[in-house]
CSV table of C-alpha atoms in Angstrom, one decimal:
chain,number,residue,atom,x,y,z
A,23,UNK,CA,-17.6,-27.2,26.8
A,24,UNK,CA,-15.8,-30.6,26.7
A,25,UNK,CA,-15.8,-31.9,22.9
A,26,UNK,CA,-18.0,-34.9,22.5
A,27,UNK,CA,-17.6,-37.8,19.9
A,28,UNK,CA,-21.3,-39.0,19.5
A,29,UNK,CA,-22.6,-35.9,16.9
A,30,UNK,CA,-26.7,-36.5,18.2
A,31,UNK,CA,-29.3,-35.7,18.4
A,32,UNK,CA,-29.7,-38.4,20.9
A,33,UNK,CA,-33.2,-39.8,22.0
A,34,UNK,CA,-33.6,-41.0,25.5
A,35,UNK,CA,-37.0,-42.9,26.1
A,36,UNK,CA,-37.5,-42.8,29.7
A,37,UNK,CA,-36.7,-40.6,32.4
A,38,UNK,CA,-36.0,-42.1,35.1
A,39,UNK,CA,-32.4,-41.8,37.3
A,40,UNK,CA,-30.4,-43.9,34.3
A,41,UNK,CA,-32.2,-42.4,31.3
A,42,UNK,CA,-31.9,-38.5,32.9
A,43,UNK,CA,-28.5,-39.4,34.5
A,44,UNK,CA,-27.6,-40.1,30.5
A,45,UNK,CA,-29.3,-37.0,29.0
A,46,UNK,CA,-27.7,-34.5,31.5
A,47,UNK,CA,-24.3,-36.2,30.9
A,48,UNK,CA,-24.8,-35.7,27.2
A,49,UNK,CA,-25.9,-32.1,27.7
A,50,UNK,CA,-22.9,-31.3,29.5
A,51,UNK,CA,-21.2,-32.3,25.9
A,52,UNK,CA,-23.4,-29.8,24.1
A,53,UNK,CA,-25.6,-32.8,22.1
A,54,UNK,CA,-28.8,-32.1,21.0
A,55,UNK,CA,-31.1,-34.7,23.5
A,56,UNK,CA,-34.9,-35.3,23.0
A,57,UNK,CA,-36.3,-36.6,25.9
A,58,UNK,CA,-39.5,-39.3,25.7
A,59,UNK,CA,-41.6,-40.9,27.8
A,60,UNK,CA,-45.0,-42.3,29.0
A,61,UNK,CA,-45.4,-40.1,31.9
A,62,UNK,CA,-45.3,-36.0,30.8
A,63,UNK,CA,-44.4,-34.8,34.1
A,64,UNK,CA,-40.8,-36.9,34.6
A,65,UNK,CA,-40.3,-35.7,30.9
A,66,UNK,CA,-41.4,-32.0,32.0
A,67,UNK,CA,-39.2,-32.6,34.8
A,68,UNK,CA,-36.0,-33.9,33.0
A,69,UNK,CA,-36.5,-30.6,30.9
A,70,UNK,CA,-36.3,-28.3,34.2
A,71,UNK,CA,-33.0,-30.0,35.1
A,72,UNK,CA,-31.5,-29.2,31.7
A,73,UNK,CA,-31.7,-32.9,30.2
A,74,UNK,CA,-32.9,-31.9,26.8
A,75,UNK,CA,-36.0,-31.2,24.9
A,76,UNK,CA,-39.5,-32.6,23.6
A,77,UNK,CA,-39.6,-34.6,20.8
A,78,UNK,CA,-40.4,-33.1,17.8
A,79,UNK,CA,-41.6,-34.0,14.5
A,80,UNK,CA,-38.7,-34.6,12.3
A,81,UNK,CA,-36.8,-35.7,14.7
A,82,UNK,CA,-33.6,-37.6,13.2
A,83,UNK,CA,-31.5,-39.1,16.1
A,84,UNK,CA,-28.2,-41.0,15.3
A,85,UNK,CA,-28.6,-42.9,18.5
A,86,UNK,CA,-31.7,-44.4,20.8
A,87,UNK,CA,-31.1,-45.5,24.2
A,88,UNK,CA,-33.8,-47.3,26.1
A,89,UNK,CA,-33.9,-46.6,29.9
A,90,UNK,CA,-37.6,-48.2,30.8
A,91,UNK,CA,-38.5,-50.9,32.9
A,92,UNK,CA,-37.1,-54.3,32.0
A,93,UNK,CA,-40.7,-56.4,30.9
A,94,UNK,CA,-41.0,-53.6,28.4
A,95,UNK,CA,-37.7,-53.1,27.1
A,96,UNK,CA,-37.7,-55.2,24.0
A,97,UNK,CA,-41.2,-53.8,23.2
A,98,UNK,CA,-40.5,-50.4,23.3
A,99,UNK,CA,-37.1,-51.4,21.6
A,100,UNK,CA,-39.0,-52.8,18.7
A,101,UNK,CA,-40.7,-49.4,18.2
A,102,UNK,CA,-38.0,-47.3,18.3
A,103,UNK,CA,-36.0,-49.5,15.4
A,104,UNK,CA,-39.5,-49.2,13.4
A,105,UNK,CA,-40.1,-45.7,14.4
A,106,UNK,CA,-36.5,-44.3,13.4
A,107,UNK,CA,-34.7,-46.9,10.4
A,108,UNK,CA,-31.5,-44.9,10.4
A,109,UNK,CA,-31.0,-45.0,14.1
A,110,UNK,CA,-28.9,-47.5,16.4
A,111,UNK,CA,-31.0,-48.5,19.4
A,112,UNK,CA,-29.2,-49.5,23.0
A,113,UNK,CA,-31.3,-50.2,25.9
A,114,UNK,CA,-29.6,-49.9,29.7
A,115,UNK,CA,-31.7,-52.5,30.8
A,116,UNK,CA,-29.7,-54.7,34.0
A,117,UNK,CA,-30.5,-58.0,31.9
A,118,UNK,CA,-29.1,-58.7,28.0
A,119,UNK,CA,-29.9,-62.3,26.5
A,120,UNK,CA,-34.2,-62.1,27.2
A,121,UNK,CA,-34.3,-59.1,25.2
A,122,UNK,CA,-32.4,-59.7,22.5
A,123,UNK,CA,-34.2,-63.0,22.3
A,124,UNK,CA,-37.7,-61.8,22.3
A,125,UNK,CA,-36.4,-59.3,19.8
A,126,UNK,CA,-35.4,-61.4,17.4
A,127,UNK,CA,-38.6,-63.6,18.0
A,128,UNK,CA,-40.5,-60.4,17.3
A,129,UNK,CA,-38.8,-59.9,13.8
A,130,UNK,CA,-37.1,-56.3,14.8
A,131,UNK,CA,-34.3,-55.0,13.0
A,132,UNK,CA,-31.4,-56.2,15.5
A,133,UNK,CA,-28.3,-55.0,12.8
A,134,UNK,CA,-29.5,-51.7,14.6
A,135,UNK,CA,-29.5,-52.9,17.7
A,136,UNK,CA,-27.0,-53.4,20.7
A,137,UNK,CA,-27.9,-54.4,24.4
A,138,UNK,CA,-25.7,-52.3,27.1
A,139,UNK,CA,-25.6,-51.8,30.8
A,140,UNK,CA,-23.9,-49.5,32.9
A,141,UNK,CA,-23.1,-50.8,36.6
A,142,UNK,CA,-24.4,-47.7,38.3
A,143,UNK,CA,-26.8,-46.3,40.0
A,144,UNK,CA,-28.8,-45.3,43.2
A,145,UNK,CA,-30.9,-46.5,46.2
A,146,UNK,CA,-33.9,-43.6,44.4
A,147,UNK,CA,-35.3,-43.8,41.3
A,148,UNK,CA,-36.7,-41.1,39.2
A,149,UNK,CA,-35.6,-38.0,37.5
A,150,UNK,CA,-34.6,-35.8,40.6
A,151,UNK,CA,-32.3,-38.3,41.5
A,152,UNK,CA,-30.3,-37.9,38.7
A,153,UNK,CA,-27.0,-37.0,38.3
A,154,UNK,CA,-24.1,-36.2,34.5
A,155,UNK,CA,-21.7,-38.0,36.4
A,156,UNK,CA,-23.4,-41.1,37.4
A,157,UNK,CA,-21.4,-43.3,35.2
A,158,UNK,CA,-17.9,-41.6,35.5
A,159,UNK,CA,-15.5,-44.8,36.1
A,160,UNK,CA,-18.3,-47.1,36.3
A,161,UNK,CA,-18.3,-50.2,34.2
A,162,UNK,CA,-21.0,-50.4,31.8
A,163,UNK,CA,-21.3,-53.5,29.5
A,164,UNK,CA,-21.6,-53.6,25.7
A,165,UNK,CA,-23.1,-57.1,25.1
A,166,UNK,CA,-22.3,-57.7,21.6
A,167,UNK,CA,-23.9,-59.8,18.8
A,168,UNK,CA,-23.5,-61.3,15.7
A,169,UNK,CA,-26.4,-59.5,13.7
A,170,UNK,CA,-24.4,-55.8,14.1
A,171,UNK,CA,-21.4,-54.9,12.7
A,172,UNK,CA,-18.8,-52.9,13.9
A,173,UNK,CA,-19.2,-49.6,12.5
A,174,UNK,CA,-22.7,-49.5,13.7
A,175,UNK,CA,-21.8,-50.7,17.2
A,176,UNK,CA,-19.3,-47.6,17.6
A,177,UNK,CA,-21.8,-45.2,18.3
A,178,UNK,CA,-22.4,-47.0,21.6
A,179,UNK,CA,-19.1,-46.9,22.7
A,180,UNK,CA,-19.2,-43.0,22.1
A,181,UNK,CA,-21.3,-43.1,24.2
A,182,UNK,CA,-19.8,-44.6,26.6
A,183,UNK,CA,-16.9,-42.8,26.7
A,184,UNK,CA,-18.7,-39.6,26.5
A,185,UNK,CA,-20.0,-39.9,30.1
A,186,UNK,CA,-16.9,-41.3,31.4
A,187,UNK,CA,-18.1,-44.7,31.7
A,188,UNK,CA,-15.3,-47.9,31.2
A,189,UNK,CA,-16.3,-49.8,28.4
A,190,UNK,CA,-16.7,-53.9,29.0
A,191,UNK,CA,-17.4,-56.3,25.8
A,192,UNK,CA,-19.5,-59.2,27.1
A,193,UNK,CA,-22.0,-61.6,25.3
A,194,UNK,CA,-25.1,-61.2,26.5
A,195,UNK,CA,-25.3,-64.6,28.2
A,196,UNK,CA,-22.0,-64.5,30.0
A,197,UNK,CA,-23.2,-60.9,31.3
A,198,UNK,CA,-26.6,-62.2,32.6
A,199,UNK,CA,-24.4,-64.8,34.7
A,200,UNK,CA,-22.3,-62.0,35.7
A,201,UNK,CA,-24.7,-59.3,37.1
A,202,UNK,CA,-26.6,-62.4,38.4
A,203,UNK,CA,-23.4,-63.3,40.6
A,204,UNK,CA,-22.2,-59.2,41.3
A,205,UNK,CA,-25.7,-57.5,41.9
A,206,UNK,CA,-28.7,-59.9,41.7
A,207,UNK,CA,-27.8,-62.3,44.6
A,208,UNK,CA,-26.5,-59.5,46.5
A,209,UNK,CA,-29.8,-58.2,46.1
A,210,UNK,CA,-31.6,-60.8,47.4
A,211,UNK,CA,-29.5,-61.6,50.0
A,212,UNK,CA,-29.6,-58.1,51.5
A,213,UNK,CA,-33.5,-57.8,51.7
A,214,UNK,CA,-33.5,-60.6,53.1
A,215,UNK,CA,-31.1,-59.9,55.9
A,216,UNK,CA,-33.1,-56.1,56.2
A,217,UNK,CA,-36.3,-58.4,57.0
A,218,UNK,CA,-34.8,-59.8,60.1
A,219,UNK,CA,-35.2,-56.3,61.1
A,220,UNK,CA,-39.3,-55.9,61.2
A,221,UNK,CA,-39.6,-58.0,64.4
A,222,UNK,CA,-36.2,-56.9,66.2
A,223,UNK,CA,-36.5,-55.5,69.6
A,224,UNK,CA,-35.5,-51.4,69.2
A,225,UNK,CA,-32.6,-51.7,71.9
A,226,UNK,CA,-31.1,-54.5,69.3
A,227,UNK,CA,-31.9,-51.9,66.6
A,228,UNK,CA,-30.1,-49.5,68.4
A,229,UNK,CA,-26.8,-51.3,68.0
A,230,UNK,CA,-26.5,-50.8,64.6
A,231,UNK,CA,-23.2,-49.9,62.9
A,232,UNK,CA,-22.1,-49.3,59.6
A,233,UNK,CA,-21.4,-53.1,59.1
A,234,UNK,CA,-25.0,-54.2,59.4
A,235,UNK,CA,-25.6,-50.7,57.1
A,236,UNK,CA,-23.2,-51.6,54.4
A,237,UNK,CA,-24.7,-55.4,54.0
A,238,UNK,CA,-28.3,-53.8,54.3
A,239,UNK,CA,-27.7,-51.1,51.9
A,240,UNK,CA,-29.2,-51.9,48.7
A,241,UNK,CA,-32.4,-53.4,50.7
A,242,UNK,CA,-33.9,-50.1,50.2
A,243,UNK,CA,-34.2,-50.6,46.6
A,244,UNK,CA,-37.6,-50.1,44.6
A,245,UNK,CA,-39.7,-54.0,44.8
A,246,UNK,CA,-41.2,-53.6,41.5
A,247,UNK,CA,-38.0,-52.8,39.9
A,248,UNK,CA,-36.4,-56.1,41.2
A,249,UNK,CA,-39.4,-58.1,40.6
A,250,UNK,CA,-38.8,-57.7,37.0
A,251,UNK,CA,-34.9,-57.9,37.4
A,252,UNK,CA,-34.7,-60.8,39.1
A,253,UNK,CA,-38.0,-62.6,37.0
A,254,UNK,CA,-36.3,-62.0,34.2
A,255,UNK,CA,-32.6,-63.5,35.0
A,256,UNK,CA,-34.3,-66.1,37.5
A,257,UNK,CA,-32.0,-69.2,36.3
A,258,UNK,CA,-28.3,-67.9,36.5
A,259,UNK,CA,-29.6,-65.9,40.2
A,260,UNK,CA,-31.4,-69.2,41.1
A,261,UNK,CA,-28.5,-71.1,40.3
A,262,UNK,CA,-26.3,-69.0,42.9
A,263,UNK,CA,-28.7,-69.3,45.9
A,264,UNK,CA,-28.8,-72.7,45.7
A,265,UNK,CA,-24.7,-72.6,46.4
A,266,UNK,CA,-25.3,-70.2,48.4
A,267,UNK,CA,-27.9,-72.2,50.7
A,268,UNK,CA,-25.4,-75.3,50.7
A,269,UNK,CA,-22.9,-72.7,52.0
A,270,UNK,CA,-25.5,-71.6,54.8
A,271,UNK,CA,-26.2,-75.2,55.7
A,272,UNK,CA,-22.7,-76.2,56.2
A,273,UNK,CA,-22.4,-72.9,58.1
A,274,UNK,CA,-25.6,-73.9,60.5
A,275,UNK,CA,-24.2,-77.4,61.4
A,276,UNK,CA,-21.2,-76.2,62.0
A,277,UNK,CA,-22.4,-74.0,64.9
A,278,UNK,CA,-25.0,-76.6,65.8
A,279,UNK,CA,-22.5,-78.0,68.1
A,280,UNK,CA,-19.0,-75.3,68.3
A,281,UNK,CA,-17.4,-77.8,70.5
A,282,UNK,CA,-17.8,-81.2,68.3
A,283,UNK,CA,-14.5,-81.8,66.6
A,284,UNK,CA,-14.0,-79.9,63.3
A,285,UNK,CA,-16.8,-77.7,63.8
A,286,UNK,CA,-14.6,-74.7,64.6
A,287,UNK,CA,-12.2,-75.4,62.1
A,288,UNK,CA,-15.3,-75.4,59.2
A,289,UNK,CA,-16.2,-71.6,60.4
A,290,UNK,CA,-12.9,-71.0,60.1
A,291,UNK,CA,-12.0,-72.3,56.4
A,292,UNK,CA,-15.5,-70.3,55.5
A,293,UNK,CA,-14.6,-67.1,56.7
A,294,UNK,CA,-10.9,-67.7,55.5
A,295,UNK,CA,-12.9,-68.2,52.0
A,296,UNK,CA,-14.8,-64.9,52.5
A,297,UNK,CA,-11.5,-62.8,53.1
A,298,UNK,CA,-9.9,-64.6,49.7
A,299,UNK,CA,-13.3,-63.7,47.6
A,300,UNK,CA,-13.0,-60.4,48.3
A,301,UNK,CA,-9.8,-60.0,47.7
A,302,UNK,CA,-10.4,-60.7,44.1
A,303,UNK,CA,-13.0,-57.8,44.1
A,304,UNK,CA,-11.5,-55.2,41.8
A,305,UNK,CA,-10.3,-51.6,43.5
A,306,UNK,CA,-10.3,-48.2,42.4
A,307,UNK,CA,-10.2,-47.8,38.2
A,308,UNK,CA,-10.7,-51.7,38.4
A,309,UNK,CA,-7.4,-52.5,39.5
A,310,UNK,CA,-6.3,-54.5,42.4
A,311,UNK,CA,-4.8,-52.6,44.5
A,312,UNK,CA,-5.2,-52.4,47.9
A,313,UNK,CA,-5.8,-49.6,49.9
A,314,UNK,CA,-5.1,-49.1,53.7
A,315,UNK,CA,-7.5,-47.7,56.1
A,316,UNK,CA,-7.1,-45.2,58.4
A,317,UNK,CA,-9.8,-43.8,61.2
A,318,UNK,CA,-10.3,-40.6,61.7
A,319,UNK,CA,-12.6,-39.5,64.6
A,320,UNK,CA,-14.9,-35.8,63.6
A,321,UNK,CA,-16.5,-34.3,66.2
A,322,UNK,CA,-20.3,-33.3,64.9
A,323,UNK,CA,-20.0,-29.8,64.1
A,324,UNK,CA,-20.4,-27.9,61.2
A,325,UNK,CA,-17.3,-27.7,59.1
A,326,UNK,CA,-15.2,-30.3,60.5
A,327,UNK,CA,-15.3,-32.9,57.6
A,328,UNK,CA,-14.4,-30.6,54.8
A,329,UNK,CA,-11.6,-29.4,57.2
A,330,UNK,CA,-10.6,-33.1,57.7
A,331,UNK,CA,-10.6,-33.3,53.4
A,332,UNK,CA,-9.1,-30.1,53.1
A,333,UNK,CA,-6.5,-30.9,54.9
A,334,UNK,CA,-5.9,-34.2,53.5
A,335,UNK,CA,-5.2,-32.2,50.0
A,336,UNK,CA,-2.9,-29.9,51.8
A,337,UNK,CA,-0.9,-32.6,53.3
A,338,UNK,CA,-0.8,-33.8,49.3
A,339,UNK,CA,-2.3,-37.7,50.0
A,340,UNK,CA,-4.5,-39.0,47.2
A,341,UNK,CA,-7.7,-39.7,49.1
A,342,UNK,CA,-8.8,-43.3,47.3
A,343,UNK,CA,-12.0,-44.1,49.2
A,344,UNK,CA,-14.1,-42.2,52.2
A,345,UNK,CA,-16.5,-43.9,54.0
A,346,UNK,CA,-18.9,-42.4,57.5
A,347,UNK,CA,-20.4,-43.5,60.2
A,348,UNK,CA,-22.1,-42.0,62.7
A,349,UNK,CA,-24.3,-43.9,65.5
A,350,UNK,CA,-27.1,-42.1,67.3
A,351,UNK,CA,-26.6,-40.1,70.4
A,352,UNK,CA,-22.7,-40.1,69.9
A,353,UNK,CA,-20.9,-36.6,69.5
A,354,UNK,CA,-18.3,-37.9,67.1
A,355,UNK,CA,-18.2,-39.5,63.7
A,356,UNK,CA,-15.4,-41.9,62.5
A,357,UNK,CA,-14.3,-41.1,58.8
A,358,UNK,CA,-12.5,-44.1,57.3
A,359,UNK,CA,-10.1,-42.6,55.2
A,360,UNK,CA,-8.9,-45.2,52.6
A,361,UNK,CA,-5.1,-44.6,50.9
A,362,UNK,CA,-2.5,-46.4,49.4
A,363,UNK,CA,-0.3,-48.2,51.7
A,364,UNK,CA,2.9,-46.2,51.2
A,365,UNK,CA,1.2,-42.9,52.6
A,366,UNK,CA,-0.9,-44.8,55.5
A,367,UNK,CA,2.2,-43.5,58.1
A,368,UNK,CA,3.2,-40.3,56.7
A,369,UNK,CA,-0.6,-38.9,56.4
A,370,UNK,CA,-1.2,-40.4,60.1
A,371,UNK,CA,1.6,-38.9,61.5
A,372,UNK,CA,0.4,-35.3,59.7
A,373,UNK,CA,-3.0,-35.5,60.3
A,374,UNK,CA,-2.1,-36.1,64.6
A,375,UNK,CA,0.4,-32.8,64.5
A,376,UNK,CA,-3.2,-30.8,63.1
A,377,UNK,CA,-4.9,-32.1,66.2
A,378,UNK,CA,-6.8,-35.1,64.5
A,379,UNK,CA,-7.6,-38.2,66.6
A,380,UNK,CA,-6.8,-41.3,64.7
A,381,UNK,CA,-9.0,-44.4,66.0
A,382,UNK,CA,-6.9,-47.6,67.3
């Protein structure tokens, strides 16, 4: 069992995907975990998986974290810091500066308490979609304030580093502009995009390809859940779509007319901006580098991806990113196999002498 720094017990109020993803990850450390929340059957079923245990009278956690919906957060934040005075209290919630807010409105004891967020998760919610490595080498964001000290605060980042998660100081208000820009826009703008879809003709449908898929992704993502999100960080995300819609309208008269002079040149200098944003996006670990792509084409049989990975290993490339597609009715996948340029010709070169077809 891997040594952990947080000593527990640890109380996780809700029991959802984040709050069960946290409690297996601390299990996995050996810490005591008592797992809470308003309905008995995800708790009962967070037990099955291994997450913890019932609360118990006497119960004496050293640390609190808060995984429940975002409008009531700060309330059920408030009665853990009354409920358990020796306690520090965290909450996972995706938006910082409302909550602390209403807390200190509320008159809770916030020297105990520290907002966080880790940038992870999944399209399904609940506690059989959780997973002890959810956060592994994801950010998750610490968003500090003046009313806690230090040495109270470092039970928080054991606990981030416990379940392999990359620890990222923010304020609270610079990290509500933040996840407005990174994951709240993007939101938005991929549900809307999935609801040109209702009214598509099927034949159109059937031309989809893992672009449209990777833009639509997160458009499967629970309603209720992003009501609250996005009600509750409406000014920075408002903000955004306005740019945004002044980038769509010089987009649209741009291609009102293709031929008029300038016209082409504007589509241009927008794409040309669209290769240089995400170029800034951070790769693997958070660095920059980046990686080159190669296509691999898998016929659809049983085995032949974990032979494709296998072999990678033998051929002794790093594998940095792995991505699928597969369209209906074809009888071969493409695996885009993502590496660091320096290996690109060598594992290529290999992978062709085992009888792999590289794409283009």
């Amino acid at each position: 069992m891997v040594e952990s720094r947080l000593v527990g017990p640890v109380r996780v109020v809700g029991t959802g995907l984040l709050g069960t993803s946290v409690a297996l990850g601390l299990r996995t450390r050996g810490i005591d975990v008592i797992l809470a929340d308003a309905s008995p059957t995800h708790v009962a079923i967070a037990i099955d998986l291994g997450a913890g245990r019932a609360e118990a009278d006497g119960d004496a956690p050293q640390l609190v974290v808060v995984a429940v919906p975002p409008d009531v957060t700060a309330r059920v934040v408030a009665s853990e810091l009354a409920a358990f005075p020796e306690a520090i209290v965290t909450d996972v919630a995706s938006v910082k500066g409302g909550i602390l807010a209403d807390l200190v409105a509320a008159g809770a004891d916030v020297s105990r308490y520290i907002g966080s967020h880790p940038l992870a998760g999944r399209e399904r919610g609940g506690p059989l979609a959780a997973r002890a490595d959810l956060f592994a080498g994801r950010p998750w964001v610490v968003a500090a304030h003046d009313e806690i000290s230090y040495r109270r605060a470092s039970a928080i980042d054991d606990l981030i580093l416990d379940l392999g998660a990359t620890l990222v100081e923010m304020t609270p208000d610079a990290h509500d502009r933040g996840v407005a820009l990174i994951s709240h826009v993007p939101q938005v703008v991929s549900s809307i995009m999935a609801r040109r879809f209702i009214d598509a003709p099927n034949d159109a449908l059937g031309l989809a390809g893992q672009g449209v898929r990777d833009v639509t992704r997160v458009a499967a993502s629970d309603p209720d859940l992003w009501v609250q999100i996005l009600g509750a960080n409406a000014a920075p995300v408002r903000d955004i779509l306005l740019a945004y819609r002044d980038d769509l309208d010089r987009f649209i008269d741009a291609l009102a007319d293709p031929a008029a002079p300038g016209a082409r040149r504007r589509v241009a200098e927008e794409l040309t901006g669209g290769n240089t944003g995400v170029e800034r996006l951070p790769g693997k670990h958070g660095t920059d580098k980046r990686f080159t792509t190669i296509v691999v084409m898998v016929d659809d049989r049983p085995g032949q991806l974990a032979r494709l990975l296998a072999e990678i290993g033998e051929i002794g490339v790093n594998l940095e990113d792995l991505r699928l597609e597969h369209s209906p009715g074809r009888q071969v996948g493409l695996a885009e196999v993502q590496v660091v340029p320096e290996a690109a010709d060598r594992l290529t070169t290999e992978l062709a002498a085992r009888g792999w077809r590289i794409a283009g």
